[in-house]
mmCIF file of C-alpha atoms and ligand atoms in Angstrom:
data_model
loop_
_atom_site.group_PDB
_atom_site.id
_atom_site.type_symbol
_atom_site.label_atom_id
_atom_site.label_comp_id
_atom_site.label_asym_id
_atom_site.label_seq_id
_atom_site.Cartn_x
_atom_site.Cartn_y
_atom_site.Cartn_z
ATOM 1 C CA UNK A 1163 73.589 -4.213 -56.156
ATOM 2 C CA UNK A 1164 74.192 -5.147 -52.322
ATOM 3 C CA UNK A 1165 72.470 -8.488 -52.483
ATOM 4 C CA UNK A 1166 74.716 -9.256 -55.414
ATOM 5 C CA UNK A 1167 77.905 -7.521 -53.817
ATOM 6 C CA UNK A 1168 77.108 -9.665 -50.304
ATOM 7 C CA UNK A 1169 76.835 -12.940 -52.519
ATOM 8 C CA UNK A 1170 80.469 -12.237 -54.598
ATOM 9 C CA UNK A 1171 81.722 -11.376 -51.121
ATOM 10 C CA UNK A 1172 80.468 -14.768 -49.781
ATOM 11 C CA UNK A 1173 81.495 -16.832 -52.619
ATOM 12 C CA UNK A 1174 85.226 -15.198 -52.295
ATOM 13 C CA UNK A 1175 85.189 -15.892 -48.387
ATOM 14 C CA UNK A 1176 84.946 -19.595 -48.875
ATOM 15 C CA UNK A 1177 87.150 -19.691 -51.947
ATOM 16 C CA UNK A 1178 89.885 -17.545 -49.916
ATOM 17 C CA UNK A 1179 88.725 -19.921 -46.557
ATOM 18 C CA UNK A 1180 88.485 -16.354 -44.962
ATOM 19 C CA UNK A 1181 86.663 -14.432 -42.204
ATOM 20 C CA UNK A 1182 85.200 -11.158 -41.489
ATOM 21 C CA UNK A 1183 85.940 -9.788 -38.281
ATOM 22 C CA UNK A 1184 84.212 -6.018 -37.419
ATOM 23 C CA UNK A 1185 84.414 -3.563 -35.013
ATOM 24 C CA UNK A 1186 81.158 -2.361 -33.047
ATOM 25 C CA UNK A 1187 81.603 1.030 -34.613
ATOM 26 C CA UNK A 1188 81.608 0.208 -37.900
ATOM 27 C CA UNK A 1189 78.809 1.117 -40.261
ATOM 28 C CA UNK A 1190 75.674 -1.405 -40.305
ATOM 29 C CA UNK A 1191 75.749 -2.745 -43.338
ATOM 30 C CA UNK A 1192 79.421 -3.719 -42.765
ATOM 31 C CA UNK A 1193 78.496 -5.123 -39.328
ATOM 32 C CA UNK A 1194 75.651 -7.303 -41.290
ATOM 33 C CA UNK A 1195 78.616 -9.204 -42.949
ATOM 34 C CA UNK A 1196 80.672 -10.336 -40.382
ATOM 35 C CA UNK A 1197 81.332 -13.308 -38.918
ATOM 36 C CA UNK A 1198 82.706 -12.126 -35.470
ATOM 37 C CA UNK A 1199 81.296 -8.550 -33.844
ATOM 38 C CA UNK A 1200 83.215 -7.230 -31.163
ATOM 39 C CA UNK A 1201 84.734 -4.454 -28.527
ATOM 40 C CA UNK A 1202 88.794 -4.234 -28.789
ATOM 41 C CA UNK A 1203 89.476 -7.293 -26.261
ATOM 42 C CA UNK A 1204 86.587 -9.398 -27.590
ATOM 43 C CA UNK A 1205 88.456 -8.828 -31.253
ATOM 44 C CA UNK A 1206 92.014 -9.785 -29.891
ATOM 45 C CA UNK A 1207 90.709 -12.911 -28.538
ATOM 46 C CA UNK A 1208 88.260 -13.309 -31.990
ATOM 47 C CA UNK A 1209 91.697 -13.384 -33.826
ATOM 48 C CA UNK A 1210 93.354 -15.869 -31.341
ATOM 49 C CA UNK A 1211 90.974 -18.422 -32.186
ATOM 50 C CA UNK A 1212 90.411 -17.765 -35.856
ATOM 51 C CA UNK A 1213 90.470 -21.375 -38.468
ATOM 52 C CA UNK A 1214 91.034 -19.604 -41.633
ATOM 53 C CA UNK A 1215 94.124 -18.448 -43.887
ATOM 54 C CA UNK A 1216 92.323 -14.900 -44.290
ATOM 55 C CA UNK A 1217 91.092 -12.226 -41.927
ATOM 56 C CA UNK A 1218 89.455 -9.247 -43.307
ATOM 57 C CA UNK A 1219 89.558 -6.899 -40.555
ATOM 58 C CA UNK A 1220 86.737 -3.783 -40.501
ATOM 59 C CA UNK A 1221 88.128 -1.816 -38.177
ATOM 60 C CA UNK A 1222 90.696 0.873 -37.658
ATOM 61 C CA UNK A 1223 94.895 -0.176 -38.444
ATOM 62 C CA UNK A 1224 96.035 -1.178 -34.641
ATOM 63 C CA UNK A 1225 93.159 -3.602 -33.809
ATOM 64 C CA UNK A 1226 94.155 -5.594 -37.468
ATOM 65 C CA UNK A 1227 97.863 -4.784 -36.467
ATOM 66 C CA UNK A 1228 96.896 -6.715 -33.469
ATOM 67 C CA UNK A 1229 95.530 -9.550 -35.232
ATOM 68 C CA UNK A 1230 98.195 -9.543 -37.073
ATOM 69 C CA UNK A 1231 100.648 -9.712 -34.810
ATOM 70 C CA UNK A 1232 98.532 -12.632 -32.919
ATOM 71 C CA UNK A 1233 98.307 -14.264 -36.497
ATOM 72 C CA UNK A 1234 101.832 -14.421 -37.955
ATOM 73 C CA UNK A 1235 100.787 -17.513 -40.138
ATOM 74 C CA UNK A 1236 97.558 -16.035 -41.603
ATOM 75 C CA UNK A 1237 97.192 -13.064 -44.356
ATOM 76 C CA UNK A 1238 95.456 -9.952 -42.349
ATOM 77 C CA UNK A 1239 93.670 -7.331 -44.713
ATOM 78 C CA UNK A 1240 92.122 -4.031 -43.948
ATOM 79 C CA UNK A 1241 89.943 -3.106 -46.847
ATOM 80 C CA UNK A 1242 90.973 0.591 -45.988
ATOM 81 C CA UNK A 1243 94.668 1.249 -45.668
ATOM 82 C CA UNK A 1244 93.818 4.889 -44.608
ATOM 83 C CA UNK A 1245 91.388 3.801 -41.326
ATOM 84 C CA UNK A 1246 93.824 4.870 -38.457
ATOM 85 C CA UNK A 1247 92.905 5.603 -35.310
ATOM 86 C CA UNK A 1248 94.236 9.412 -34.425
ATOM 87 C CA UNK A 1249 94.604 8.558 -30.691
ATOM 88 C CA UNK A 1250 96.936 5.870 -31.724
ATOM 89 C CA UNK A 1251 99.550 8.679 -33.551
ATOM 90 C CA UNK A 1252 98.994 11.177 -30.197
ATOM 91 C CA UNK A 1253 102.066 9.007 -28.713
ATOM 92 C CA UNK A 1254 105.340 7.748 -30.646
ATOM 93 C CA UNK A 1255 108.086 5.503 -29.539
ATOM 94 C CA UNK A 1256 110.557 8.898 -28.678
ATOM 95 C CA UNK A 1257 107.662 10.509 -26.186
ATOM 96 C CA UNK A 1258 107.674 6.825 -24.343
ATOM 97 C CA UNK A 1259 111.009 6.512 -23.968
ATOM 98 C CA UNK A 1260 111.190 10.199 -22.549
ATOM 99 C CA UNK A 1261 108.555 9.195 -20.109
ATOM 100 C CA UNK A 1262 110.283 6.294 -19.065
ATOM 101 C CA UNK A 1263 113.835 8.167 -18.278
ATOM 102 C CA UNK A 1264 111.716 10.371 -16.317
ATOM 103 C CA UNK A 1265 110.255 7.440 -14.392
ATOM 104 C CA UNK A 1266 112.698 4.607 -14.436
ATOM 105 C CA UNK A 1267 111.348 2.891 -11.951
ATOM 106 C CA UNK A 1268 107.452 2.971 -13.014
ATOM 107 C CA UNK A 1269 105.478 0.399 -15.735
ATOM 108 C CA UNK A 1270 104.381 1.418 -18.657
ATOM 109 C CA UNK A 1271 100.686 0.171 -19.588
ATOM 110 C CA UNK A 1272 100.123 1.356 -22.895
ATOM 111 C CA UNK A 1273 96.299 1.259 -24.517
ATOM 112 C CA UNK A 1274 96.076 -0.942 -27.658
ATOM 113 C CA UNK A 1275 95.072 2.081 -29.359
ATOM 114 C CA UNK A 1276 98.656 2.779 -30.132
ATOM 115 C CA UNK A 1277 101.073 1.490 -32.915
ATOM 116 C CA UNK A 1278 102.841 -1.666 -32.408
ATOM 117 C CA UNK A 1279 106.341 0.441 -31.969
ATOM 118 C CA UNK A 1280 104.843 1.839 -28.674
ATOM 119 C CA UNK A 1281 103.317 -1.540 -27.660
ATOM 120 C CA UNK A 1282 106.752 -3.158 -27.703
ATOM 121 C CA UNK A 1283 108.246 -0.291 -25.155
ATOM 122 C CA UNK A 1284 105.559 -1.272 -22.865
ATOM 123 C CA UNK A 1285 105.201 -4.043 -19.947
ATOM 124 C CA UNK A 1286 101.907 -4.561 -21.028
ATOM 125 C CA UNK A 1287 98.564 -3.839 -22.941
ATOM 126 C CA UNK A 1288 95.065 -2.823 -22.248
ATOM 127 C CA UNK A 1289 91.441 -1.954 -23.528
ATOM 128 C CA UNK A 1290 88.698 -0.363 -22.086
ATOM 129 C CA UNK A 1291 87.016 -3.666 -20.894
ATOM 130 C CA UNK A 1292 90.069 -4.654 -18.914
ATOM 131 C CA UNK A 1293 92.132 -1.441 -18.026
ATOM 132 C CA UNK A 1294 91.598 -1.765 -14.287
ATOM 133 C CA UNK A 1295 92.226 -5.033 -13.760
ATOM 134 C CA UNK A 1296 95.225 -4.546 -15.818
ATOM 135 C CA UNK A 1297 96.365 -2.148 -13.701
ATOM 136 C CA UNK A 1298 95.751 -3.872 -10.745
ATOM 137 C CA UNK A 1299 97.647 -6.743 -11.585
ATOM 138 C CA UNK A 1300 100.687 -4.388 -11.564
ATOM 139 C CA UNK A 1301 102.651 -5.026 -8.467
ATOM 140 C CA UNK A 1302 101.157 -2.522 -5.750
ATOM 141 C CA UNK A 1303 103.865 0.547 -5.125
ATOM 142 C CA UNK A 1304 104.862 0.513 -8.387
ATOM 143 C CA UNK A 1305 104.116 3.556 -10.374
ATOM 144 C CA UNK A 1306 102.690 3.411 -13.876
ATOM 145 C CA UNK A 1307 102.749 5.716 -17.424
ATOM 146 C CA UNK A 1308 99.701 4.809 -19.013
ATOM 147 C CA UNK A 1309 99.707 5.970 -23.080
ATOM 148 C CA UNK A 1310 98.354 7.533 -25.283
ATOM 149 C CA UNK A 1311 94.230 8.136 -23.519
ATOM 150 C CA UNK A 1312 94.699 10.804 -21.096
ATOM 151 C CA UNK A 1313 90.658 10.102 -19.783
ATOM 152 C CA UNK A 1314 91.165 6.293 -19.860
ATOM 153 C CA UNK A 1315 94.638 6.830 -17.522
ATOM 154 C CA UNK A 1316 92.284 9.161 -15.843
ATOM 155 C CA UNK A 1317 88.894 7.011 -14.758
ATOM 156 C CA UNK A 1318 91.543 3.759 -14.380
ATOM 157 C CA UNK A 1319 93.856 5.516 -11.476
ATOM 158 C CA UNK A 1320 90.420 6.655 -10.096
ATOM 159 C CA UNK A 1321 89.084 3.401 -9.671
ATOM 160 C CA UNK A 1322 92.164 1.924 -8.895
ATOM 161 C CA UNK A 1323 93.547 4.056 -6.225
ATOM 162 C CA UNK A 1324 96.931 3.466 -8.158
ATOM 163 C CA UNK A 1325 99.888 6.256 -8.496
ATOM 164 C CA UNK A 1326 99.519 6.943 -12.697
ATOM 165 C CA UNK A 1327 101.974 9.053 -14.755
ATOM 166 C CA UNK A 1328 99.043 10.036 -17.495
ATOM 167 C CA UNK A 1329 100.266 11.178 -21.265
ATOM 168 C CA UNK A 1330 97.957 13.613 -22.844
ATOM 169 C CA UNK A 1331 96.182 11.859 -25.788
ATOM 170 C CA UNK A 1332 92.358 12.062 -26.461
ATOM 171 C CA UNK A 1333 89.835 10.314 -28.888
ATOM 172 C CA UNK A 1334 88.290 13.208 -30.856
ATOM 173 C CA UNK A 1335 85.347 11.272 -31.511
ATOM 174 C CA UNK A 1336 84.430 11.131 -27.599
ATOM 175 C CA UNK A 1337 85.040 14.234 -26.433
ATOM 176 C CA UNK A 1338 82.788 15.911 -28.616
ATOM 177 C CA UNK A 1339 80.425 13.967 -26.370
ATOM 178 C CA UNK A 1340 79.123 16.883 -23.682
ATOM 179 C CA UNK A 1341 77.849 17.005 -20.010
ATOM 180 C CA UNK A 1342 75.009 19.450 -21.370
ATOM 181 C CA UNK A 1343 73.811 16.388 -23.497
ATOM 182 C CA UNK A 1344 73.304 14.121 -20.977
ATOM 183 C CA UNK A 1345 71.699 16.580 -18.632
ATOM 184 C CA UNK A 1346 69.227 17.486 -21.906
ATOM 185 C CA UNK A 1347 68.518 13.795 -22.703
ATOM 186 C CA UNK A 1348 68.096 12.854 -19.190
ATOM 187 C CA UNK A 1349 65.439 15.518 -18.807
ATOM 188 C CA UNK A 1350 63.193 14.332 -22.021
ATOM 189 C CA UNK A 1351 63.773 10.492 -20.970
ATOM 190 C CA UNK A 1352 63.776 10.617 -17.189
ATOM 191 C CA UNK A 1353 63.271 6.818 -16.792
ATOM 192 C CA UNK A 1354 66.447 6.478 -19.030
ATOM 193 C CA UNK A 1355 69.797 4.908 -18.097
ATOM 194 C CA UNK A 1356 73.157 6.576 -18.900
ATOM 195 C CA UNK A 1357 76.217 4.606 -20.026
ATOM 196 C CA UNK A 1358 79.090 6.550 -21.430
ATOM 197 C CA UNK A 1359 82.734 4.956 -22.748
ATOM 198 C CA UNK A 1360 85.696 5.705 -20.351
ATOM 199 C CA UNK A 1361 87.317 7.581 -23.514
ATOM 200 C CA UNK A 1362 84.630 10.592 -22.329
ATOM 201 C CA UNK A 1363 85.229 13.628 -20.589
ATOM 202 C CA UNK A 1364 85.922 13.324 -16.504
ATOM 203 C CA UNK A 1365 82.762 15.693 -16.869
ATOM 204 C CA UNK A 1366 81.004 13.135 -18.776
ATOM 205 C CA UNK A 1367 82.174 10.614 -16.544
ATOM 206 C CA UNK A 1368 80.314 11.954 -13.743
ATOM 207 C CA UNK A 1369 76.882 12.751 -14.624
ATOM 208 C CA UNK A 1370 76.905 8.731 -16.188
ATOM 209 C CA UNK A 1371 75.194 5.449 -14.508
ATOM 210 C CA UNK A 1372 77.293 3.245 -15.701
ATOM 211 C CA UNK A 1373 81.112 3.223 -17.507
ATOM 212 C CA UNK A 1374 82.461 0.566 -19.899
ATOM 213 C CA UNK A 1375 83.549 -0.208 -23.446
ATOM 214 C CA UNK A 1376 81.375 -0.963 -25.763
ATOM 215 C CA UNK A 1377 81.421 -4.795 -25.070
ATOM 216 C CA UNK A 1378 80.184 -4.105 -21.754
ATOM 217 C CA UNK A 1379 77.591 -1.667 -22.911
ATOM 218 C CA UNK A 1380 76.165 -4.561 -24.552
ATOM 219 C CA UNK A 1381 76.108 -6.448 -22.199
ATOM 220 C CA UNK A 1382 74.427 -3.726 -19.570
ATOM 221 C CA UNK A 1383 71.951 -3.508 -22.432
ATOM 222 C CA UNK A 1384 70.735 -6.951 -22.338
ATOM 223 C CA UNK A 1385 70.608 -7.191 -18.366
ATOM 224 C CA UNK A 1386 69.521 -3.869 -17.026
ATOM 225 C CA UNK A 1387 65.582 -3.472 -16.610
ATOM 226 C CA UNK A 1388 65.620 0.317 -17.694
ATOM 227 C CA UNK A 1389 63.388 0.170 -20.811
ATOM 228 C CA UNK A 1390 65.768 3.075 -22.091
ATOM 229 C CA UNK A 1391 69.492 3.397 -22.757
ATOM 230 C CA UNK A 1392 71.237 7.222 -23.524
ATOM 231 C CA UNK A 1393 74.476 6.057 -25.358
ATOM 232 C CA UNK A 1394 77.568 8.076 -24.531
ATOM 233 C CA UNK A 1395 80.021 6.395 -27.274
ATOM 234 C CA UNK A 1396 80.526 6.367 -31.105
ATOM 235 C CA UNK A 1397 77.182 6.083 -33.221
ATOM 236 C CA UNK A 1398 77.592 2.740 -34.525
ATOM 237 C CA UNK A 1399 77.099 0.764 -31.624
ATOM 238 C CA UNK A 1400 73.374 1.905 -31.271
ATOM 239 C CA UNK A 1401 72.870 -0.302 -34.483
ATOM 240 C CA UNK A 1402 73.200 -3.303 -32.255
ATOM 241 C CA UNK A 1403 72.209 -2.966 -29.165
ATOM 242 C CA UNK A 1404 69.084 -2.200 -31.320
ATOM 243 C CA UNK A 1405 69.488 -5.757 -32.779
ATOM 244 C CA UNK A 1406 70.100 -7.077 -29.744
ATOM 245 C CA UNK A 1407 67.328 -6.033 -27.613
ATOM 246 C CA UNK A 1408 63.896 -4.582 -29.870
ATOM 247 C CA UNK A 1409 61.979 -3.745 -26.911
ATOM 248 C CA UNK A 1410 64.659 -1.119 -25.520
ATOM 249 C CA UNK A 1411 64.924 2.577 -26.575
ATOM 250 C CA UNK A 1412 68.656 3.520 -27.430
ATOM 251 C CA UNK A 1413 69.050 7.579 -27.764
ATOM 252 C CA UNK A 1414 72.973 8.387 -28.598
ATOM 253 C CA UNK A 1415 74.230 11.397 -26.550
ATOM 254 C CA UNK A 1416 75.039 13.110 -29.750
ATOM 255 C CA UNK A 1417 74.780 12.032 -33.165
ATOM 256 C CA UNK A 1418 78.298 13.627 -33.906
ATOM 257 C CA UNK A 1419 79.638 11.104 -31.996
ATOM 258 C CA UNK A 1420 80.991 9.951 -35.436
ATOM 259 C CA UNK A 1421 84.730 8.311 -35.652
ATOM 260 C CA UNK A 1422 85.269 9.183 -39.618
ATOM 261 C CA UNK A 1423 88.160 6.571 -39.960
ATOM 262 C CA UNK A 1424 85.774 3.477 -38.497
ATOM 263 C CA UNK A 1425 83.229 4.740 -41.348
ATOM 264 C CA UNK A 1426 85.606 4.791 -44.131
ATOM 265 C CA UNK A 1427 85.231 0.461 -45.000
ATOM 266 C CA UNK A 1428 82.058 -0.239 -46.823
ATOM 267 C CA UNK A 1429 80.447 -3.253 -48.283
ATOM 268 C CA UNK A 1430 82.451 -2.628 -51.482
ATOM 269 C CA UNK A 1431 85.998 -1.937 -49.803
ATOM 270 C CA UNK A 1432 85.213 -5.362 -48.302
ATOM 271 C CA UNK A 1433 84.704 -6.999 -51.542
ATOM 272 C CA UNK A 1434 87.771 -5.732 -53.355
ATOM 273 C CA UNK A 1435 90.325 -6.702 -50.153
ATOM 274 C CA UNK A 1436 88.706 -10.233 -50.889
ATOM 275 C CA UNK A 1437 89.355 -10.190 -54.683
ATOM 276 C CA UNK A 1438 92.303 -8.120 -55.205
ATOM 277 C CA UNK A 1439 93.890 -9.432 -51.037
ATOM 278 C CA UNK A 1440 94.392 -5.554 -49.974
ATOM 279 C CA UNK A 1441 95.794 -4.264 -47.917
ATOM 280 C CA UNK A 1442 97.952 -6.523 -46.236
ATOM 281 C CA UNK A 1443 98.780 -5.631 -42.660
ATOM 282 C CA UNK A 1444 102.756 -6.581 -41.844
ATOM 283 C CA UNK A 1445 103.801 -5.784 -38.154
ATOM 284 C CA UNK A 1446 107.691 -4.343 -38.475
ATOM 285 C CA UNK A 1447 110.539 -7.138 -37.814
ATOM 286 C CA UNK A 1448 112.221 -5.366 -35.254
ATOM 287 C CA UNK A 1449 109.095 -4.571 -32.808
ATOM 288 C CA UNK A 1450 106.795 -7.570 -33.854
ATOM 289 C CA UNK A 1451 108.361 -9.986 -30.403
ATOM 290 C CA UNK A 1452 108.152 -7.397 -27.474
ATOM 291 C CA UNK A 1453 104.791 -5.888 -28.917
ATOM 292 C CA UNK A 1454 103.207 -9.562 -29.290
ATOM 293 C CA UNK A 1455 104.410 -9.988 -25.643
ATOM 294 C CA UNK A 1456 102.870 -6.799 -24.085
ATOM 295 C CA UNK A 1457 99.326 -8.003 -25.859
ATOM 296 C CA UNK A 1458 100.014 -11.897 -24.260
ATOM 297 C CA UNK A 1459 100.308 -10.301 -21.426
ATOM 298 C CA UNK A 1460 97.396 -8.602 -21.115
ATOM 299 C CA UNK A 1461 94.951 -11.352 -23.012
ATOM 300 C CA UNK A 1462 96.788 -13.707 -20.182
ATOM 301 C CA UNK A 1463 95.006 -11.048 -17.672
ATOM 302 C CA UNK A 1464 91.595 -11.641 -18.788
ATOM 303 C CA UNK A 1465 88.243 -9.891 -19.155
ATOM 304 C CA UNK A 1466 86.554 -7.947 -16.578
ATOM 305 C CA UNK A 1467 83.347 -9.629 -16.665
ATOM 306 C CA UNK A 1468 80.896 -6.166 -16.328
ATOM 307 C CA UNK A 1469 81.076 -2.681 -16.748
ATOM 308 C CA UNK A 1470 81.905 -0.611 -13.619
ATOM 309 C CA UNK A 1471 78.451 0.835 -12.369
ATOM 310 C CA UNK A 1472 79.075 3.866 -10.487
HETATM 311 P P1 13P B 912 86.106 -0.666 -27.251
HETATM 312 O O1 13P B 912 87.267 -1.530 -26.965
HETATM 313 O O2 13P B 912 85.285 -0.300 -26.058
HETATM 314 O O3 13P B 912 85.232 -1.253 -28.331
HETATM 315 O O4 13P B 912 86.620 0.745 -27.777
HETATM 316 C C1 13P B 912 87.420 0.872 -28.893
HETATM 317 C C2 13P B 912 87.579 2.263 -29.289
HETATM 318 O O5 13P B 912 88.298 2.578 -30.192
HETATM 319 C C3 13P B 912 86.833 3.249 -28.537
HETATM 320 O O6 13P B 912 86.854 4.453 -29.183
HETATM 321 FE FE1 SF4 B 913 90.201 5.987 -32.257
HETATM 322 FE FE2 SF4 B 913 88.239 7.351 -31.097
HETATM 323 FE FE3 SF4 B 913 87.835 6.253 -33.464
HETATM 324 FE FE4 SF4 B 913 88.038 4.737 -31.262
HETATM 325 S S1 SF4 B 913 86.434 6.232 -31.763
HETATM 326 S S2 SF4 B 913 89.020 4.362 -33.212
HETATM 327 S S3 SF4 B 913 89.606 5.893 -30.129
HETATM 328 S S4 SF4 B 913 89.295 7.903 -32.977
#
């Protein structure tokens, strides 16, 4: 059935001329089909460069809103119109605005887990891999509001030093993630490095070697000499770095790390967005220009090259 579902699916790509673009979390057999693998950032740039009339994005809706917005010529699908991201509805266009008459003066950063209504009230965007530098590059004095992750905002004005006006969303996926895990795991594999996602607890946070998104986990993965990894972020990503390097352990801090909307695209959602072109992702008129601007903005920024080792 799969080897014959995976064939159909390849068959449609090149008859479509289309691509399959996946999220790190997403489940393995998914991540098997894909042309292009990646954190948030690494996606937004995967979509900027992208030769082909179709994307089929495996992810959750705001990362193929914002290859959609980046792609206004090309037909975006998400095989699953119901994948959202949660953290992205913890913030809404009204609570922005109320944030910003409180602080008229400050910038807003906004995380691109958000919808694209709250991306265009913003100066500019973010992701994990490229908060603090983002932040930086805000003119120093300045206040900010950073929206919706309440621990992003948290670990960024940390390492930046910076004056931040935090809202109060969460990822519910991460902060099931507990201190007592790591301290358990770090007790059965002592010679065992610890790398947790900056969504994570400030609890989390501290007991960790090293912070980053999941790009940069990969990355640490490939150049760190510790022959184990404990994996503070959603499940899915141990399915790679297992790929990526077969003579490294990789223990997740907890296997209910789960994010339920990443795991909702299969193998067969992914065929029928090719044959029947579902679900087409359209970015609203009226918010499309200023959102597109506060993601240039950022991309214009650029990558922090590693994670932050504490
Ligand atoms: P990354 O950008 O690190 O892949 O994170 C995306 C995300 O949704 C984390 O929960
Ligand atoms: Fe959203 Fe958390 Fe899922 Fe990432 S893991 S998509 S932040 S709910």
């Amino acid at each position: 059935m799969t080897g014959r579902t995976t064939d159909r699916i390849e068959r449609l790509k090149r008859e479509r001329n289309a691509v399959i673009l996946a999220h790190n979390y997403q489940v393995d057999s998914v991540q098997d089909l894909t042309d292009y693998r990646g954190d948030s950032l690494g996606l937004s740039r995967a979509a900027t460069e992208v030769d082909a009339d179709v994307i089929v994005f495996c992810g959750v809706y705001f990362m193929a809103e914002t290859a959609a917005l980046l792609n206004p010529e090309r037909t975006v699908l998400i095989p699953e119109r119901d994948a959202g991201c949660p953290m992205a509805r913890m913030t809404d266009p009204a609570r922005v605005r109320q944030l910003k008459a409180q602080h008229p003066d400050a910038a807003v950063v906004t995380y691109v887990n958000s919808t694209a209504a709250v991306k265009a009230l913003s100066d500019v965007c973010c992701t994990s891999s490229n908060a603090v530098e983002v932040v930086n590059s805000i003119e120093p004095g300045r206040p900010i509001i950073f929206t919706p992750d309440q621990h992003l905002g948290r670990y960024v004005a940390e390492q930046t030093g910076r004056e931040m006006i935090l809202d109060r969303g969460y990822c519910p996926t991460h902060v099931r993630i507990r201190p007592e895990h790591i301290i358990k795991l770090r007790r059965l594999y002592p010679d065992a490095e610890v790398m947790v996602h900056p969504e994570c607890r400030a609890e989390v946070i501290e007991v960790a070697d090293v912070v980053t998104s999941t790009g940069g986990m990969l990355r640490h993965a490939r150049e760190t000499e510790a022959p184990a990894l404990i994996v503070g972020t959603e499940v899915g990503l141990v399915y790679r770095l297992g790929q990526e390097n077969p003579n490294k352990e990789f223990i997740p801090a907890t296997t209910a790390a789960v994010c339920p909307n990443m795991k909702r695209i299969t193998v067969g959602s992914v065929l029928r967005a090719l044959e029947d072109m579902q679900y087409e992702v359209k970015v609203a008129e009226d918010v499309r220009e200023p959102s597109l601007r506060a993601i240039e903005r950022m991309l214009e920024i650029g990558a922090r090259p590693a994670g932050a080792q504490r």
